[in-house]
mmCIF file of C-alpha atoms in Angstrom:
data_model
loop_
_atom_site.group_PDB
_atom_site.id
_atom_site.type_symbol
_atom_site.label_atom_id
_atom_site.label_comp_id
_atom_site.label_asym_id
_atom_site.label_seq_id
_atom_site.Cartn_x
_atom_site.Cartn_y
_atom_site.Cartn_z
ATOM 1 C CA MET A 26 109.511 119.674 103.108
ATOM 2 C CA LYS A 27 111.811 119.259 100.309
ATOM 3 C CA THR A 28 110.623 118.086 96.669
ATOM 4 C CA PHE A 29 111.865 115.621 94.309
ATOM 5 C CA TYR A 30 111.033 116.254 91.061
ATOM 6 C CA SER A 31 112.474 115.058 87.137
ATOM 7 C CA GLU A 32 112.455 117.125 83.869
ATOM 8 C CA ALA A 33 112.189 114.018 82.201
ATOM 9 C CA HIS A 34 108.441 113.382 82.587
ATOM 10 C CA ARG A 35 107.956 116.016 79.692
ATOM 11 C CA GLY A 36 109.236 113.547 76.908
ATOM 12 C CA HIS A 37 106.396 111.399 78.111
ATOM 13 C CA ALA A 38 103.428 113.219 76.514
ATOM 14 C CA GLY A 39 100.854 111.145 74.771
ATOM 15 C CA HIS A 40 98.979 111.914 71.216
ATOM 16 C CA PHE A 41 95.319 110.701 72.870
ATOM 17 C CA GLU A 42 93.263 108.110 74.822
ATOM 18 C CA LEU A 43 90.094 106.152 74.853
ATOM 19 C CA ALA A 44 87.540 107.881 76.949
ATOM 20 C CA GLY A 45 83.998 107.651 76.348
ATOM 21 C CA GLY A 46 84.370 105.476 73.527
ATOM 22 C CA ARG A 47 85.688 108.818 71.900
ATOM 23 C CA LEU A 48 89.828 109.282 71.205
ATOM 24 C CA VAL A 49 90.190 112.221 73.213
ATOM 25 C CA PRO A 50 93.484 114.640 74.234
ATOM 26 C CA CYS A 51 94.909 112.888 77.170
ATOM 27 C CA PHE A 52 94.336 113.864 80.857
ATOM 28 C CA GLU A 53 97.888 112.540 81.704
ATOM 29 C CA LYS A 54 99.385 115.136 80.625
ATOM 30 C CA PRO A 55 102.806 117.017 81.569
ATOM 31 C CA VAL A 56 101.493 120.078 82.658
ATOM 32 C CA ARG A 57 99.888 118.344 85.828
ATOM 33 C CA ALA A 58 103.503 118.226 86.910
ATOM 34 C CA GLU A 59 104.403 121.553 85.895
ATOM 35 C CA TYR A 60 101.355 123.250 87.575
ATOM 36 C CA VAL A 61 102.368 121.334 91.051
ATOM 37 C CA ARG A 62 105.783 122.387 90.654
ATOM 38 C CA ALA A 63 104.870 126.174 90.510
ATOM 39 C CA ARG A 64 102.925 125.936 93.297
ATOM 40 C CA VAL A 65 105.376 124.132 95.180
ATOM 41 C CA GLU A 66 107.434 127.276 94.416
ATOM 42 C CA GLU A 67 104.887 129.817 94.896
ATOM 43 C CA VAL A 68 104.239 128.723 98.458
ATOM 44 C CA GLY A 69 107.707 128.098 99.603
ATOM 45 C CA LEU A 70 107.095 124.786 100.447
ATOM 46 C CA GLY A 71 110.490 123.821 100.348
ATOM 47 C CA PRO A 72 113.633 123.182 97.530
ATOM 48 C CA VAL A 73 112.700 121.931 94.488
ATOM 49 C CA LEU A 74 115.728 118.929 93.484
ATOM 50 C CA ALA A 75 116.433 116.639 91.277
ATOM 51 C CA PRO A 76 116.605 112.976 92.277
ATOM 52 C CA LYS A 77 119.627 110.823 92.482
ATOM 53 C CA SER A 78 119.461 108.200 89.526
ATOM 54 C CA TRP A 79 118.739 104.568 90.919
ATOM 55 C CA SER A 80 119.416 101.351 88.883
ATOM 56 C CA LEU A 81 116.152 98.933 88.207
ATOM 57 C CA ASP A 82 117.278 97.132 91.253
ATOM 58 C CA ALA A 83 114.510 98.279 93.855
ATOM 59 C CA ALA A 84 111.905 98.171 91.439
ATOM 60 C CA ALA A 85 112.594 94.580 90.638
ATOM 61 C CA ARG A 86 111.724 93.968 94.282
ATOM 62 C CA VAL A 87 108.131 94.187 93.815
ATOM 63 C CA HIS A 88 107.991 94.055 89.782
ATOM 64 C CA ASP A 89 108.422 90.995 87.719
ATOM 65 C CA ALA A 90 112.280 90.867 85.966
ATOM 66 C CA GLY A 91 110.338 90.204 82.229
ATOM 67 C CA TYR A 92 107.895 93.101 83.033
ATOM 68 C CA LEU A 93 110.456 95.324 83.379
ATOM 69 C CA ASP A 94 112.564 94.711 80.321
ATOM 70 C CA PHE A 95 109.807 95.159 78.259
ATOM 71 C CA LEU A 96 109.058 98.502 80.095
ATOM 72 C CA GLY A 97 112.432 99.612 78.396
ATOM 73 C CA ARG A 98 112.424 97.841 74.963
ATOM 74 C CA ALA A 99 108.686 98.764 73.849
ATOM 75 C CA TRP A 100 108.906 102.392 72.549
ATOM 76 C CA ASP A 101 112.073 100.813 70.184
ATOM 77 C CA MET A 102 109.942 97.662 69.208
ATOM 78 C CA TRP A 103 107.011 99.692 68.255
ATOM 79 C CA ALA A 104 108.908 102.233 66.445
ATOM 80 C CA ALA A 105 110.717 99.964 64.291
ATOM 81 C CA GLU A 106 107.811 98.873 62.768
ATOM 82 C CA GLY A 107 107.112 101.771 61.020
ATOM 83 C CA ASN A 108 105.022 103.525 64.138
ATOM 84 C CA HIS A 109 104.974 107.264 65.053
ATOM 85 C CA THR A 110 101.936 107.601 67.234
ATOM 86 C CA THR A 111 101.257 106.797 70.557
ATOM 87 C CA ALA A 112 101.749 102.856 71.508
ATOM 88 C CA LEU A 113 98.206 101.317 72.741
ATOM 89 C CA ALA A 114 97.508 98.097 73.449
ATOM 90 C CA MET A 115 94.336 96.676 71.999
ATOM 91 C CA THR A 116 94.099 93.082 72.674
ATOM 92 C CA TRP A 117 94.070 91.246 75.793
ATOM 93 C CA PRO A 118 94.789 87.516 77.248
ATOM 94 C CA VAL A 119 91.584 87.492 78.979
ATOM 95 C CA ARG A 120 89.579 84.256 80.205
ATOM 96 C CA GLY A 121 89.811 81.741 77.609
ATOM 97 C CA LEU A 122 92.863 83.289 76.128
ATOM 98 C CA ARG A 123 96.440 81.651 77.109
ATOM 99 C CA ASN A 124 98.480 83.870 79.443
ATOM 100 C CA ASP A 125 101.557 81.195 80.080
ATOM 101 C CA ILE A 126 103.259 82.426 76.613
ATOM 102 C CA VAL A 127 105.110 85.488 76.400
ATOM 103 C CA PRO A 128 104.569 86.899 73.021
ATOM 104 C CA THR A 129 107.276 88.106 70.772
ATOM 105 C CA SER A 130 105.359 90.646 68.811
ATOM 106 C CA ILE A 131 105.240 94.173 70.345
ATOM 107 C CA GLU A 132 101.500 94.241 69.370
ATOM 108 C CA ALA A 133 100.817 91.273 71.745
ATOM 109 C CA MET A 134 103.298 92.065 74.285
ATOM 110 C CA LEU A 135 101.588 95.825 75.021
ATOM 111 C CA GLY A 136 98.338 93.593 75.560
ATOM 112 C CA TYR A 137 100.237 90.866 77.446
ATOM 113 C CA TYR A 138 101.806 93.175 79.741
ATOM 114 C CA SER A 139 98.848 95.785 80.524
ATOM 115 C CA MET A 140 95.158 95.833 82.003
ATOM 116 C CA ASP A 141 93.706 98.247 79.815
ATOM 117 C CA ALA A 142 94.763 100.680 76.925
ATOM 118 C CA GLY A 143 95.396 103.474 79.203
ATOM 119 C CA ALA A 144 99.460 103.468 79.250
ATOM 120 C CA GLY A 145 100.821 104.380 76.586
ATOM 121 C CA PHE A 146 104.308 104.747 75.155
ATOM 122 C CA MET A 147 106.076 107.828 73.690
ATOM 123 C CA PRO A 148 109.589 108.052 72.547
ATOM 124 C CA GLY A 149 110.166 109.669 75.570
ATOM 125 C CA THR A 150 108.253 107.404 78.011
ATOM 126 C CA TYR A 151 111.068 105.194 79.385
ATOM 127 C CA ALA A 152 113.091 108.112 80.744
ATOM 128 C CA ALA A 153 110.062 110.208 82.219
ATOM 129 C CA ILE A 154 109.258 106.623 84.289
ATOM 130 C CA ARG A 155 112.750 105.926 85.021
ATOM 131 C CA GLY A 156 112.783 110.088 86.363
ATOM 132 C CA SER A 157 109.740 109.120 87.918
ATOM 133 C CA LEU A 158 111.124 106.185 89.769
ATOM 134 C CA ASP A 159 114.157 107.743 90.740
ATOM 135 C CA CYS A 160 111.933 110.588 92.121
ATOM 136 C CA ALA A 161 109.883 107.669 94.795
ATOM 137 C CA LEU A 162 113.243 106.535 95.483
ATOM 138 C CA THR A 163 115.120 109.956 96.616
ATOM 139 C CA ALA A 164 112.582 110.851 98.805
ATOM 140 C CA ALA A 165 111.798 108.066 100.167
ATOM 141 C CA GLU A 166 116.054 108.249 101.354
ATOM 142 C CA CYS A 167 115.247 111.592 102.383
ATOM 143 C CA VAL A 168 112.250 110.357 104.635
ATOM 144 C CA ALA A 169 114.867 107.542 105.850
ATOM 145 C CA GLY A 170 117.357 109.702 106.951
ATOM 146 C CA GLY A 171 115.855 111.482 109.131
ATOM 147 C CA GLU A 172 113.516 114.174 107.340
ATOM 148 C CA ALA A 173 109.741 114.137 108.804
ATOM 149 C CA ALA A 174 108.209 114.211 105.462
ATOM 150 C CA ALA A 175 109.414 114.633 101.691
ATOM 151 C CA PHE A 176 107.658 115.099 98.290
ATOM 152 C CA ALA A 177 108.326 112.733 95.169
ATOM 153 C CA LEU A 178 106.564 114.528 92.019
ATOM 154 C CA CYS A 179 106.401 111.759 90.196
ATOM 155 C CA ARG A 180 104.927 111.694 86.931
ATOM 156 C CA PRO A 181 103.777 109.562 85.494
ATOM 157 C CA PRO A 182 101.807 107.941 88.891
ATOM 158 C CA GLY A 183 102.085 104.442 89.650
ATOM 159 C CA HIS A 184 99.623 103.135 91.760
ATOM 160 C CA HIS A 185 97.640 101.271 89.235
ATOM 161 C CA ALA A 186 100.580 99.363 88.143
ATOM 162 C CA GLY A 187 100.741 95.539 89.333
ATOM 163 C CA SER A 188 103.701 93.480 89.807
ATOM 164 C CA ALA A 189 103.466 92.403 85.763
ATOM 165 C CA PHE A 190 101.256 94.621 84.358
ATOM 166 C CA MET A 191 100.671 98.449 83.167
ATOM 167 C CA GLY A 192 97.740 100.451 83.347
ATOM 168 C CA GLY A 193 95.619 103.830 84.332
ATOM 169 C CA TYR A 194 98.558 105.822 82.897
ATOM 170 C CA CYS A 195 101.000 104.072 85.577
ATOM 171 C CA PHE A 196 104.032 102.027 84.535
ATOM 172 C CA ILE A 197 105.827 101.346 87.705
ATOM 173 C CA ASN A 198 104.424 101.689 91.007
ATOM 174 C CA ASN A 199 106.639 103.861 92.498
ATOM 175 C CA ALA A 200 104.619 104.197 95.895
ATOM 176 C CA SER A 201 105.177 100.241 96.464
ATOM 177 C CA VAL A 202 108.808 100.317 94.935
ATOM 178 C CA ALA A 203 109.287 103.148 98.098
ATOM 179 C CA ALA A 204 107.514 101.200 100.977
ATOM 180 C CA GLN A 205 109.772 98.212 99.595
ATOM 181 C CA TRP A 206 112.654 100.468 99.648
ATOM 182 C CA LEU A 207 111.817 101.471 103.352
ATOM 183 C CA ARG A 208 110.867 98.116 104.828
ATOM 184 C CA ASP A 209 114.906 96.629 102.978
ATOM 185 C CA ASN A 210 115.784 99.710 104.575
ATOM 186 C CA GLY A 211 115.017 99.758 108.134
ATOM 187 C CA ALA A 212 111.303 100.081 108.575
ATOM 188 C CA ALA A 213 109.691 97.167 110.296
ATOM 189 C CA ARG A 214 106.372 97.690 108.970
ATOM 190 C CA VAL A 215 105.087 100.150 106.612
ATOM 191 C CA ALA A 216 101.715 101.898 105.637
ATOM 192 C CA ILE A 217 100.588 102.995 102.265
ATOM 193 C CA LEU A 218 97.697 105.571 101.832
ATOM 194 C CA ASP A 219 96.145 106.201 98.696
ATOM 195 C CA VAL A 220 93.999 109.084 98.654
ATOM 196 C CA ASP A 221 93.627 109.092 94.675
ATOM 197 C CA TYR A 222 89.780 108.799 93.746
ATOM 198 C CA HIS A 223 90.596 105.795 92.334
ATOM 199 C CA HIS A 224 91.475 102.549 93.595
ATOM 200 C CA GLY A 225 95.080 101.441 93.960
ATOM 201 C CA ASN A 226 94.714 98.222 92.151
ATOM 202 C CA GLY A 227 98.447 97.669 91.307
ATOM 203 C CA THR A 228 99.585 98.316 94.992
ATOM 204 C CA GLN A 229 96.492 95.688 96.567
ATOM 205 C CA GLU A 230 97.816 93.090 94.321
ATOM 206 C CA ILE A 231 101.581 93.555 95.081
ATOM 207 C CA PHE A 232 101.251 94.031 98.849
ATOM 208 C CA TYR A 233 97.917 91.567 99.407
ATOM 209 C CA ALA A 234 99.346 88.397 100.784
ATOM 210 C CA ARG A 235 102.149 90.148 103.096
ATOM 211 C CA GLY A 236 101.300 91.384 106.482
ATOM 212 C CA ASP A 237 104.346 93.764 106.829
ATOM 213 C CA VAL A 238 102.553 96.237 104.368
ATOM 214 C CA LEU A 239 99.299 97.862 105.367
ATOM 215 C CA VAL A 240 97.283 98.984 102.442
ATOM 216 C CA CYS A 241 94.548 101.491 103.149
ATOM 217 C CA ASN A 242 92.751 102.498 99.673
ATOM 218 C CA ILE A 243 89.830 105.268 100.054
ATOM 219 C CA HIS A 244 88.066 105.490 96.437
ATOM 220 C CA GLY A 245 85.075 105.501 94.104
ATOM 221 C CA ASP A 246 83.004 102.219 94.011
ATOM 222 C CA PRO A 247 84.397 99.534 91.690
ATOM 223 C CA ASN A 248 80.909 98.672 90.979
ATOM 224 C CA THR A 249 80.424 102.148 88.900
ATOM 225 C CA GLU A 250 84.004 103.415 88.683
ATOM 226 C CA TYR A 251 87.372 102.539 87.260
ATOM 227 C CA PRO A 252 89.734 100.117 87.838
ATOM 228 C CA PHE A 253 85.903 98.240 88.463
ATOM 229 C CA PHE A 254 87.440 94.912 89.286
ATOM 230 C CA LEU A 255 89.340 95.461 92.519
ATOM 231 C CA GLY A 256 88.843 97.636 95.811
ATOM 232 C CA HIS A 257 85.620 95.966 97.180
ATOM 233 C CA VAL A 258 85.028 96.255 101.038
ATOM 234 C CA ASP A 259 85.946 91.977 101.213
ATOM 235 C CA GLU A 260 88.917 92.287 100.093
ATOM 236 C CA THR A 261 91.320 92.151 102.946
ATOM 237 C CA GLY A 262 94.524 90.449 102.644
ATOM 238 C CA THR A 263 95.067 86.760 102.180
ATOM 239 C CA GLY A 264 97.486 84.584 104.032
ATOM 240 C CA ALA A 265 99.964 86.588 105.712
ATOM 241 C CA GLY A 266 98.355 89.505 104.984
ATOM 242 C CA GLU A 267 94.864 88.557 105.932
ATOM 243 C CA GLY A 268 93.463 91.760 107.674
ATOM 244 C CA ALA A 269 96.743 94.227 105.881
ATOM 245 C CA ASN A 270 94.579 95.727 103.066
ATOM 246 C CA ALA A 271 91.337 97.597 103.798
ATOM 247 C CA ASN A 272 89.144 99.104 101.208
ATOM 248 C CA TYR A 273 86.933 102.274 101.898
ATOM 249 C CA PRO A 274 84.795 102.519 98.335
ATOM 250 C CA LEU A 275 82.231 105.516 98.325
ATOM 251 C CA PRO A 276 79.787 106.388 96.355
ATOM 252 C CA PHE A 277 79.418 108.822 93.295
ATOM 253 C CA GLY A 278 78.989 112.619 95.126
ATOM 254 C CA THR A 279 81.039 111.784 98.541
ATOM 255 C CA ASP A 280 81.951 114.880 99.591
ATOM 256 C CA PHE A 281 84.412 115.625 102.569
ATOM 257 C CA GLU A 282 82.201 114.889 105.984
ATOM 258 C CA SER A 283 81.883 111.297 104.526
ATOM 259 C CA TRP A 284 85.454 111.428 102.742
ATOM 260 C CA GLY A 285 87.040 112.448 105.965
ATOM 261 C CA ALA A 286 84.911 109.962 107.702
ATOM 262 C CA ALA A 287 86.664 107.325 105.762
ATOM 263 C CA LEU A 288 90.056 108.825 106.414
ATOM 264 C CA ASP A 289 90.096 108.866 110.102
ATOM 265 C CA HIS A 290 88.895 105.391 110.292
ATOM 266 C CA ALA A 291 91.943 104.730 107.523
ATOM 267 C CA CYS A 292 94.182 106.287 109.775
ATOM 268 C CA GLY A 293 92.790 104.475 113.271
ATOM 269 C CA ARG A 294 94.128 101.061 111.093
ATOM 270 C CA ILE A 295 97.669 102.575 110.418
ATOM 271 C CA GLU A 296 98.018 103.484 113.980
ATOM 272 C CA ALA A 297 96.698 100.441 115.253
ATOM 273 C CA PHE A 298 99.360 98.542 112.652
ATOM 274 C CA GLY A 299 102.216 100.148 114.265
ATOM 275 C CA ALA A 300 103.797 101.688 111.128
ATOM 276 C CA ASP A 301 107.034 103.280 111.547
ATOM 277 C CA VAL A 302 106.610 105.162 108.363
ATOM 278 C CA VAL A 303 103.116 106.401 105.938
ATOM 279 C CA VAL A 304 103.468 106.417 102.593
ATOM 280 C CA VAL A 305 100.966 108.437 100.799
ATOM 281 C CA SER A 306 99.888 107.625 97.303
ATOM 282 C CA LEU A 307 98.745 111.406 96.878
ATOM 283 C CA GLY A 308 96.032 111.934 93.997
ATOM 284 C CA VAL A 309 93.560 114.705 93.840
ATOM 285 C CA ASP A 310 91.268 113.564 91.719
ATOM 286 C CA THR A 311 88.656 113.917 94.513
ATOM 287 C CA PHE A 312 88.044 117.413 93.241
ATOM 288 C CA GLU A 313 85.181 118.661 92.452
ATOM 289 C CA ARG A 314 85.539 119.591 89.083
ATOM 290 C CA ASP A 315 88.182 116.825 87.793
ATOM 291 C CA PRO A 316 86.712 115.841 84.713
ATOM 292 C CA ILE A 317 87.332 112.163 84.835
ATOM 293 C CA SER A 318 86.387 111.384 88.511
ATOM 294 C CA HIS A 319 83.059 112.216 90.763
ATOM 295 C CA PHE A 320 83.754 112.630 94.277
ATOM 296 C CA LYS A 321 83.009 116.405 95.641
ATOM 297 C CA LEU A 322 86.074 117.589 97.720
ATOM 298 C CA THR A 323 86.778 121.014 97.241
ATOM 299 C CA SER A 324 90.594 123.175 97.193
ATOM 300 C CA ALA A 325 89.484 124.319 101.150
ATOM 301 C CA ASP A 326 89.231 120.563 102.177
ATOM 302 C CA TYR A 327 92.968 119.589 100.819
ATOM 303 C CA PRO A 328 94.818 121.011 103.960
ATOM 304 C CA LYS A 329 92.592 118.857 106.180
ATOM 305 C CA ILE A 330 93.839 115.713 105.049
ATOM 306 C CA GLY A 331 96.973 117.081 105.009
ATOM 307 C CA ALA A 332 96.549 117.990 109.153
ATOM 308 C CA ARG A 333 94.705 114.527 109.974
ATOM 309 C CA ILE A 334 97.721 112.731 108.385
ATOM 310 C CA ALA A 335 100.422 114.822 110.289
ATOM 311 C CA LYS A 336 98.251 113.910 113.622
ATOM 312 C CA LEU A 337 99.622 110.248 112.674
ATOM 313 C CA GLY A 338 103.067 111.641 113.903
ATOM 314 C CA ARG A 339 105.279 108.986 111.007
ATOM 315 C CA PRO A 340 107.797 109.639 109.137
ATOM 316 C CA THR A 341 105.432 110.242 105.921
ATOM 317 C CA LEU A 342 106.721 110.121 102.195
ATOM 318 C CA PHE A 343 103.995 111.828 100.215
ATOM 319 C CA VAL A 344 104.118 110.028 96.322
ATOM 320 C CA PHE A 345 101.893 112.160 93.555
ATOM 321 C CA GLU A 346 99.029 110.106 91.772
ATOM 322 C CA GLY A 347 96.139 111.302 89.622
ATOM 323 C CA GLY A 348 94.764 114.538 89.341
ATOM 324 C CA TYR A 349 93.349 115.991 86.358
ATOM 325 C CA ALA A 350 91.757 119.453 87.090
ATOM 326 C CA VAL A 351 94.475 120.810 86.054
ATOM 327 C CA ASP A 352 93.775 124.692 86.713
ATOM 328 C CA GLU A 353 93.612 123.589 90.709
ATOM 329 C CA ILE A 354 95.997 120.670 90.705
ATOM 330 C CA GLY A 355 98.967 122.404 92.221
ATOM 331 C CA ILE A 356 96.541 124.585 95.085
ATOM 332 C CA ASN A 357 94.949 120.760 95.842
ATOM 333 C CA ALA A 358 98.217 119.292 96.158
ATOM 334 C CA VAL A 359 100.450 121.539 97.736
ATOM 335 C CA GLY A 360 97.433 121.947 99.926
ATOM 336 C CA VAL A 361 97.778 118.561 101.578
ATOM 337 C CA LEU A 362 101.561 118.900 101.967
ATOM 338 C CA THR A 363 100.677 122.812 103.630
ATOM 339 C CA GLY A 364 98.488 121.693 105.865
ATOM 340 C CA PHE A 365 100.361 118.765 106.642
ATOM 341 C CA GLU A 366 103.218 120.980 108.016
ATOM 342 C CA GLY A 367 100.672 123.015 110.125
ATOM 343 C CA ARG A 368 100.220 126.303 107.702
#
């Protein structure tokens, strides 16, 4: 299996984030991708390749043009005001405030185009965003070209980013862009299977009214877990998308027996949907020792996930998302991939 990895991710290294009412060192940090890459090489999964450079045309198929333009300008606007630390939103256009006027100041734009204070900018952030997108699209092209599977080692991740907003460490929704690119290049039906601990709210929002892309999320119950405001069972799609969205919210402490049952059900949905290709949003923050999550999967469980996905018998694109127990992140993420390959 080929892995696509961009060195540009290293330039995205924030100073801090908000967690539990405190400013803490960022959980989403460069070492995450480095540990996964090292494990890919250690087990001999396959070649680690630099991605092709892509324009924003594919991203513009699922993201708002104004939002994409903002991503490219955000750090320069922030730095132009004499700021040198992480650019984070601090005011949002919530209910009762206006959101029909696109602001011009960087402080306001950060809030206008975000869902939380979890997506900060540094000097190298935009290059990392583009490199992450390049990985997803190059891996998608690889699968479309006949490979059974490919791994996009994306950083920053993407599944919390919606059509016109960032958040939860995510800026461009790599899995969604790849899914749309696959649709545009011959796949009649695409399934996105999100196995990250946190609900892929951005992916759901992007495809919620469409019936050609099935979105299945297995995640922490939004009543108690981020992102809180999406991910309930009754969210099944709307209009042409009715029935093409499936959520599997699970409680704190879920182990692999219960989690695996949800995976089986989601795989059944994918089979019934008749997907031509599967895009897996591969988060491993379901791990028992993840510092910001509350499931109880063990390292021995991850190859089982890959093996179950392989039973679908469809071309599969793995797009890296979350996972913050860095000591085990490579073992767990690559465990899914080796399990998929039957090792």
